[in-house]
């Protein structure tokens, strides 16, 4: 790392190697941290995995997404911790440790982009690159009380980035405020292919909100109180609702992982920690027929989500069902939290939609965020709307 102190244990302890950036540009003056699944010239890429780190050569090229930020003037300060192979959402790595959540030190930071989220939340970087496959930017942004975005799938290149499930993998960003997030995303995207109107069609996903407890619903209500009368919708198509959508997500993501990451796991003979062992085995056991059926169900979900949103719809959505749990929580919490939270997180992933997370309040003493989900290609508009909502939560007359 290229900073003097790392009190939150966000960064990989690599020998510091300076990385060139443009002296001027729209991101000049901002510091940049990068999740250690992205190649950065002069560094190895460890992906939170000792075996992958040992097998990695020193990279001579930087991932294009990162290079774009450097060319815009952002100053690189280090590579950040990740869950092993980016295949978890708690931010706890048995090999390299757990970054400290600056907003709630006794709670999980959220993963797999834990180091990037904590670096931003702790003021050690102004912007940080993460990845979001199943929620790995959105969940830690909520847990650490910062801004984050899962962009429209496929808009930002993932060359020279370790894949997990390519039809879900996205390059996401963290920042402490909406303005900085907008500056950085504007560099990566240039503009919106489907900008939202000044007055969007505000949507209230009732079937997401019913999954929340009273405290969580109260935070959402307060965050969105400036929206006078959002139109109630159902985002999970029948039959099956949220449970069926989550099953579709698990199978299609597992099918991707079966091709993208499981071969590496098996070929190198790496030992697997609890959690990843089960996910790898489940992905490996999927049949071609089962995956094909889930791909069809995913297409139906995407068509339904597109119809619900239209060209102007913006969903006022929870990110996850709860605040981050305690580091010393019982094993049943560790085993169950992911499944409940991903019933909400899978919505944007299944449909390939952008989702912006912003701080909203606290539940049980820890941060709890909310989000906006919009049509694909509306990413920058969505950030601007979130900024307006956060600054002046009043619906225009």
Coordinates of C-alpha atoms in Angstrom, one line a residue:
X1 CA 0.0 0.0 0.0
X2 CA 1.1 3.6 -0.6
X3 CA -0.4 5.1 2.6
X4 CA 1.4 5.4 5.9
X5 CA -1.2 3.8 8.2
X6 CA -4.0 1.4 7.7
X7 CA -6.0 1.3 11.0
X8 CA -8.9 -0.5 9.4
X9 CA -6.8 -3.3 7.8
X10 CA -8.3 -2.4 4.4
X11 CA -5.2 -2.9 2.2
X12 CA -3.2 -5.9 1.2
X13 CA 0.3 -5.6 2.7
X14 CA 2.1 -5.6 -0.7
X15 CA 5.4 -3.9 -1.1
X16 CA 4.4 -0.4 -2.3
X17 CA 4.9 0.2 -6.0
X18 CA 4.0 3.6 -7.4
X19 CA 1.4 3.6 -10.1
X20 CA 1.4 6.5 -12.6
X21 CA -1.7 8.6 -13.0
X22 CA -2.5 11.7 -15.0
X23 CA -1.4 15.0 -13.3
X24 CA -4.7 16.6 -14.3
X25 CA -8.2 15.5 -15.1
X26 CA -11.7 15.3 -13.7
X27 CA -10.5 13.1 -10.8
X28 CA -7.4 15.0 -10.0
X29 CA -7.0 15.3 -6.2
X30 CA -8.9 12.1 -5.4
X31 CA -7.3 9.0 -4.1
X32 CA -8.2 5.5 -5.4
X33 CA -8.2 2.1 -3.8
X34 CA -8.6 -1.1 -6.0
X35 CA -10.0 -4.5 -5.0
X36 CA -7.4 -7.2 -5.4
X37 CA -9.2 -9.0 -8.2
X38 CA -8.2 -6.3 -10.7
X39 CA -4.8 -6.4 -12.3
X40 CA -2.6 -3.3 -11.5
X41 CA 0.8 -3.0 -13.2
X42 CA 3.6 -3.7 -10.7
X43 CA 1.5 -5.8 -8.4
X44 CA 0.4 -9.4 -8.2
X45 CA -3.4 -10.2 -8.1
X46 CA -4.2 -12.4 -5.1
X47 CA -8.1 -12.5 -5.2
X48 CA -8.1 -13.1 -1.5
X49 CA -6.7 -16.5 -2.1
X50 CA -3.2 -17.7 -1.1
X51 CA -3.1 -20.2 -3.9
X52 CA -4.0 -17.5 -6.5
X53 CA -1.5 -15.1 -5.0
X54 CA 1.3 -17.7 -5.2
X55 CA 0.4 -18.5 -8.8
X56 CA 0.2 -14.9 -9.9
X57 CA 3.0 -13.2 -11.7
X58 CA 3.7 -9.4 -11.3
X59 CA 1.3 -7.8 -13.7
X60 CA 2.6 -5.6 -16.5
X61 CA -0.9 -4.2 -17.5
X62 CA -3.6 -2.5 -15.5
X63 CA -7.3 -3.5 -15.9
X64 CA -8.9 -1.0 -18.3
X65 CA -11.6 0.1 -15.8
X66 CA -8.8 1.1 -13.3
X67 CA -6.6 2.6 -16.0
X68 CA -9.5 4.9 -17.0
X69 CA -9.7 6.3 -13.5
X70 CA -5.9 6.8 -13.4
X71 CA -6.0 8.5 -16.7
X72 CA -8.6 10.9 -15.3
X73 CA -6.2 11.9 -12.5
X74 CA -7.1 9.6 -9.6
X75 CA -4.1 8.7 -7.5
X76 CA -3.7 5.0 -6.6
X77 CA -3.0 4.2 -2.9
X78 CA -3.3 0.4 -2.8
X79 CA -5.0 -2.9 -3.4
X80 CA -7.7 -3.8 -1.0
X81 CA -8.8 -7.0 0.7
X82 CA -11.6 -9.2 -0.7
X83 CA -13.4 -12.4 0.3
X84 CA -11.6 -15.4 -1.2
X85 CA -12.2 -15.4 -4.9
X86 CA -14.9 -12.7 -4.3
X87 CA -17.3 -15.5 -3.5
X88 CA -18.9 -14.3 -0.3
X89 CA -20.7 -11.3 1.1
X90 CA -19.5 -10.9 4.7
X91 CA -16.0 -9.5 4.2
X92 CA -14.3 -12.1 6.4
X93 CA -11.2 -13.8 4.9
X94 CA -9.8 -16.7 6.8
X95 CA -6.3 -16.3 5.2
X96 CA -5.8 -12.5 5.3
X97 CA -8.1 -11.3 8.0
X98 CA -11.2 -9.1 8.2
X99 CA -11.2 -5.4 7.6
X100 CA -12.6 -3.2 10.3
X101 CA -16.0 -1.6 9.6
X102 CA -15.2 2.1 10.4
X103 CA -18.9 2.8 11.0
X104 CA -19.5 -0.2 13.3
X105 CA -16.3 -1.9 14.4
X106 CA -18.1 -4.8 16.1
X107 CA -20.0 -5.7 12.9
X108 CA -19.1 -7.4 9.6
X109 CA -17.9 -4.9 7.0
X110 CA -19.7 -6.8 4.2
X111 CA -18.0 -8.4 1.2
X112 CA -16.7 -9.4 -1.1
X113 CA -15.5 -5.8 -1.6
X114 CA -14.8 -5.3 2.1
X115 CA -11.5 -3.6 1.8
X116 CA -12.6 -1.1 -0.7
X117 CA -15.7 -0.2 1.3
X118 CA -13.8 0.2 4.5
X119 CA -11.0 2.2 2.9
X120 CA -13.7 4.7 1.7
X121 CA -15.7 4.7 4.9
X122 CA -12.5 5.2 7.0
X123 CA -11.3 8.1 4.9
X124 CA -8.2 6.2 3.5
X125 CA -9.4 6.6 -0.1
X126 CA -11.9 8.9 -1.8
X127 CA -13.1 6.4 -4.3
X128 CA -12.6 2.6 -4.4
X129 CA -13.2 0.0 -7.1
X130 CA -15.1 -3.1 -6.1
X131 CA -17.0 -5.7 -7.9
X132 CA -20.7 -6.7 -7.6
X133 CA -21.8 -10.1 -8.6
X134 CA -24.4 -11.0 -6.0
X135 CA -24.3 -7.8 -3.9
X136 CA -20.6 -7.2 -3.2
X137 CA -20.7 -3.5 -3.6
X138 CA -24.3 -2.8 -2.5
X139 CA -24.2 -4.8 0.8
X140 CA -20.9 -3.4 2.1
X141 CA -22.0 0.2 1.1
X142 CA -25.1 -0.3 3.2
X143 CA -23.1 -1.9 6.1
X144 CA -20.5 0.8 6.2
X145 CA -22.8 3.8 5.7
X146 CA -21.4 5.0 2.3
X147 CA -22.5 5.4 -1.3
X148 CA -22.0 2.6 -3.8
X149 CA -23.2 1.5 -7.3
X150 CA -23.8 -1.7 -9.1
X151 CA -23.9 -0.4 -12.7
X152 CA -25.9 -1.7 -15.6
X153 CA -24.4 -5.1 -16.5
X154 CA -21.8 -5.0 -19.3
X155 CA -21.2 -1.2 -19.4
X156 CA -17.8 -1.2 -17.8
X157 CA -15.2 -3.6 -19.2
X158 CA -13.9 -6.4 -16.9
X159 CA -10.8 -7.3 -18.9
X160 CA -7.9 -8.3 -16.6
X161 CA -10.3 -8.9 -13.7
X162 CA -10.8 -12.3 -12.0
X163 CA -14.2 -13.6 -13.1
X164 CA -16.7 -15.3 -10.8
X165 CA -20.0 -15.4 -12.7
X166 CA -19.6 -13.3 -15.9
X167 CA -23.3 -12.8 -16.7
X168 CA -23.6 -11.1 -13.2
X169 CA -20.1 -9.7 -12.6
X170 CA -19.9 -5.9 -12.7
X171 CA -17.3 -3.2 -11.8
X172 CA -18.8 -1.1 -9.0
X173 CA -17.6 2.0 -7.1
X174 CA -17.7 3.3 -3.6
X175 CA -17.5 7.0 -2.4
X176 CA -18.5 8.9 0.8
X177 CA -20.8 11.2 -1.1
X178 CA -22.9 11.3 -4.2
X179 CA -21.0 14.0 -5.9
X180 CA -17.7 12.1 -5.8
X181 CA -19.5 8.9 -7.0
X182 CA -21.0 10.8 -9.9
X183 CA -17.6 12.3 -10.9
X184 CA -16.0 8.9 -11.0
X185 CA -18.9 7.1 -12.7
X186 CA -19.1 9.9 -15.3
X187 CA -15.5 9.1 -16.2
X188 CA -16.2 5.4 -16.6
X189 CA -19.5 5.8 -18.5
X190 CA -19.3 9.1 -20.3
X191 CA -23.1 9.5 -20.3
X192 CA -26.4 7.6 -20.0
X193 CA -27.8 5.7 -23.0
X194 CA -31.2 5.9 -21.4
X195 CA -31.3 9.0 -19.2
X196 CA -34.2 9.4 -16.8
X197 CA -36.7 12.2 -17.0
X198 CA -36.5 15.1 -14.5
X199 CA -39.7 13.7 -12.9
X200 CA -39.4 9.9 -12.8
X201 CA -42.2 7.4 -12.2
X202 CA -41.5 6.6 -8.5
X203 CA -42.2 3.0 -7.7
X204 CA -42.8 1.3 -4.4
X205 CA -41.9 -2.5 -4.6
X206 CA -44.4 -3.8 -2.0
X207 CA -43.1 -7.3 -2.2
X208 CA -39.6 -6.2 -1.3
X209 CA -40.8 -4.0 1.5
X210 CA -42.8 -6.8 3.2
X211 CA -39.6 -8.7 3.8
X212 CA -38.4 -5.9 6.2
X213 CA -38.9 -5.7 10.0
X214 CA -40.4 -2.6 11.6
X215 CA -37.1 -0.8 12.2
X216 CA -36.0 -1.3 8.7
X217 CA -39.3 -0.2 7.2
X218 CA -39.1 2.9 9.4
X219 CA -35.7 3.8 8.0
X220 CA -37.0 3.3 4.4
X221 CA -40.1 5.4 5.1
X222 CA -38.0 8.2 6.5
X223 CA -35.5 8.1 3.6
X224 CA -38.2 8.2 1.0
X225 CA -40.7 10.5 2.8
X226 CA -40.2 13.3 0.3
X227 CA -41.8 11.1 -2.4
X228 CA -45.4 12.0 -2.1
X229 CA -47.2 9.0 -3.7
X230 CA -45.0 6.4 -5.2
X231 CA -46.9 3.9 -7.3
X232 CA -47.1 0.4 -5.7
X233 CA -45.7 -2.4 -7.8
X234 CA -44.7 -6.1 -7.5
X235 CA -41.2 -6.8 -8.7
X236 CA -41.1 -10.5 -8.2
X237 CA -43.2 -12.2 -11.0
X238 CA -45.7 -15.0 -10.1
X239 CA -45.6 -17.8 -9.6
X240 CA -43.1 -18.2 -6.8
X241 CA -42.3 -14.6 -5.9
X242 CA -39.0 -13.9 -4.1
X243 CA -38.2 -17.5 -3.3
X244 CA -38.4 -18.5 -7.0
X245 CA -36.3 -15.4 -8.1
X246 CA -33.6 -16.4 -5.6
X247 CA -33.6 -20.0 -6.8
X248 CA -33.2 -18.7 -10.4
X249 CA -30.3 -16.5 -9.2
X250 CA -28.5 -19.3 -7.4
X251 CA -28.8 -21.6 -10.4
X252 CA -27.8 -19.2 -13.1
X253 CA -24.9 -17.7 -11.0
X254 CA -23.8 -21.3 -10.1
X255 CA -23.9 -22.2 -13.8
X256 CA -21.6 -19.3 -14.6
X257 CA -19.3 -20.2 -11.7
X258 CA -19.2 -23.8 -12.9
X259 CA -17.4 -22.5 -16.0
X260 CA -15.6 -19.5 -14.7
X261 CA -14.0 -20.3 -11.3
X262 CA -14.7 -23.9 -10.3
X263 CA -12.2 -25.3 -12.9
X264 CA -9.4 -23.1 -11.2
X265 CA -10.4 -24.3 -7.8
X266 CA -10.3 -28.0 -8.8
X267 CA -7.2 -27.8 -11.0
X268 CA -5.0 -26.2 -8.4
X269 CA -6.3 -28.3 -5.5
X270 CA -6.7 -25.4 -3.2
X271 CA -8.2 -26.0 0.2
X272 CA -11.6 -24.4 0.6
X273 CA -12.9 -22.5 3.6
X274 CA -16.3 -23.1 5.0
X275 CA -19.0 -21.6 2.8
X276 CA -17.0 -21.5 -0.4
X277 CA -16.7 -25.3 -0.2
X278 CA -20.5 -25.7 -0.3
X279 CA -20.9 -23.1 -3.0
X280 CA -18.3 -24.7 -5.2
X281 CA -19.9 -28.1 -4.7
X282 CA -23.4 -26.8 -5.4
X283 CA -22.2 -25.2 -8.7
X284 CA -20.3 -28.3 -9.7
X285 CA -23.4 -30.4 -9.2
X286 CA -25.7 -28.4 -11.4
X287 CA -26.9 -30.1 -14.6
X288 CA -27.1 -28.5 -18.1
X289 CA -30.8 -29.0 -18.1
X290 CA -31.3 -27.3 -14.7
X291 CA -29.1 -24.4 -15.8
X292 CA -31.0 -24.0 -19.1
X293 CA -34.3 -23.9 -17.3
X294 CA -33.0 -21.2 -14.9
X295 CA -31.7 -19.2 -17.8
X296 CA -35.2 -19.2 -19.3
X297 CA -36.7 -18.2 -15.9
X298 CA -34.1 -15.4 -15.7
X299 CA -35.1 -14.0 -19.1
X300 CA -38.7 -13.9 -17.9
X301 CA -37.7 -12.1 -14.8
X302 CA -35.8 -9.5 -16.8
X303 CA -38.7 -9.0 -19.1
X304 CA -41.0 -8.5 -16.1
X305 CA -38.6 -6.0 -14.5
X306 CA -38.3 -4.1 -17.7
X307 CA -42.1 -3.9 -18.0
X308 CA -42.4 -2.7 -14.4
X309 CA -39.8 0.0 -14.8
X310 CA -40.6 1.2 -18.3
X311 CA -38.3 4.0 -19.5
X312 CA -39.0 6.3 -16.5
X313 CA -39.5 4.1 -13.5
X314 CA -37.3 4.3 -10.4
X315 CA -37.8 1.8 -7.6
X316 CA -37.4 3.0 -4.0
X317 CA -35.8 -0.2 -2.7
X318 CA -34.2 -1.6 0.4
X319 CA -30.7 -2.9 -0.2
X320 CA -30.8 -5.8 2.2
X321 CA -33.1 -6.9 5.0
X322 CA -31.0 -5.8 8.0
X323 CA -28.0 -3.9 9.3
X324 CA -24.7 -5.8 9.5
X325 CA -24.6 -8.5 12.2
X326 CA -22.0 -8.8 14.9
X327 CA -18.6 -10.4 14.3
X328 CA -19.3 -12.8 17.2
X329 CA -22.8 -13.8 15.9
X330 CA -23.8 -17.5 16.3
X331 CA -23.2 -19.8 13.3
X332 CA -26.8 -19.9 12.3
X333 CA -26.7 -16.1 11.6
X334 CA -23.7 -16.6 9.4
X335 CA -25.5 -19.5 7.6
X336 CA -28.8 -17.7 7.1
X337 CA -28.2 -14.0 6.5
X338 CA -26.9 -14.3 3.0
X339 CA -29.9 -16.3 1.8
X340 CA -32.4 -13.7 3.2
X341 CA -30.5 -10.7 1.9
X342 CA -29.9 -12.0 -1.6
X343 CA -33.7 -12.3 -2.1
X344 CA -33.5 -8.5 -2.4
X345 CA -30.0 -8.2 -3.9
X346 CA -30.9 -10.6 -6.7
X347 CA -33.4 -8.3 -8.3
X348 CA -30.9 -5.9 -10.0
X349 CA -28.6 -8.8 -10.7
X350 CA -31.2 -11.0 -12.5
X351 CA -32.3 -8.1 -14.6
X352 CA -28.9 -6.5 -15.2
X353 CA -30.1 -3.2 -13.8
X354 CA -28.2 -0.3 -12.1
X355 CA -28.7 0.1 -8.4
X356 CA -27.4 3.0 -6.3
X357 CA -26.9 2.6 -2.6
X358 CA -26.9 5.6 -0.2
X359 CA -26.8 6.0 3.6
X360 CA -30.2 6.2 5.2
X361 CA -30.0 5.6 9.0
X362 CA -29.1 3.1 11.6
X363 CA -30.7 -0.1 12.8
X364 CA -29.6 -1.7 16.1
X365 CA -26.8 0.9 16.2
X366 CA -25.3 0.0 12.8
X367 CA -25.7 1.6 9.3
X368 CA -28.6 0.7 7.1
X369 CA -28.8 2.0 3.6
X370 CA -31.5 2.3 0.9
X371 CA -31.3 2.3 -2.8
X372 CA -32.7 3.3 -6.2
X373 CA -33.0 0.8 -9.0
X374 CA -33.6 2.2 -12.5
X375 CA -33.8 1.1 -16.2
X376 CA -30.6 -0.2 -17.8
X377 CA -28.4 2.6 -19.1
X378 CA -29.8 5.2 -16.5
X379 CA -26.8 4.9 -14.2
X380 CA -25.7 8.6 -14.0
X381 CA -29.3 9.8 -13.8
X382 CA -29.9 7.4 -11.0
X383 CA -27.0 8.9 -9.0
X384 CA -28.3 12.4 -9.6
X385 CA -31.7 11.4 -8.4
X386 CA -30.2 9.8 -5.3
X387 CA -28.3 13.0 -4.6
X388 CA -31.4 15.1 -4.9
X389 CA -33.3 12.7 -2.6
X390 CA -30.5 12.8 0.0
X391 CA -30.1 16.6 -0.1
X392 CA -33.6 17.7 -0.3
X393 CA -36.1 14.9 0.3
X394 CA -39.1 16.8 -1.0
X395 CA -41.2 15.9 -4.1
X396 CA -41.4 18.8 -6.6
X397 CA -44.9 20.4 -6.7

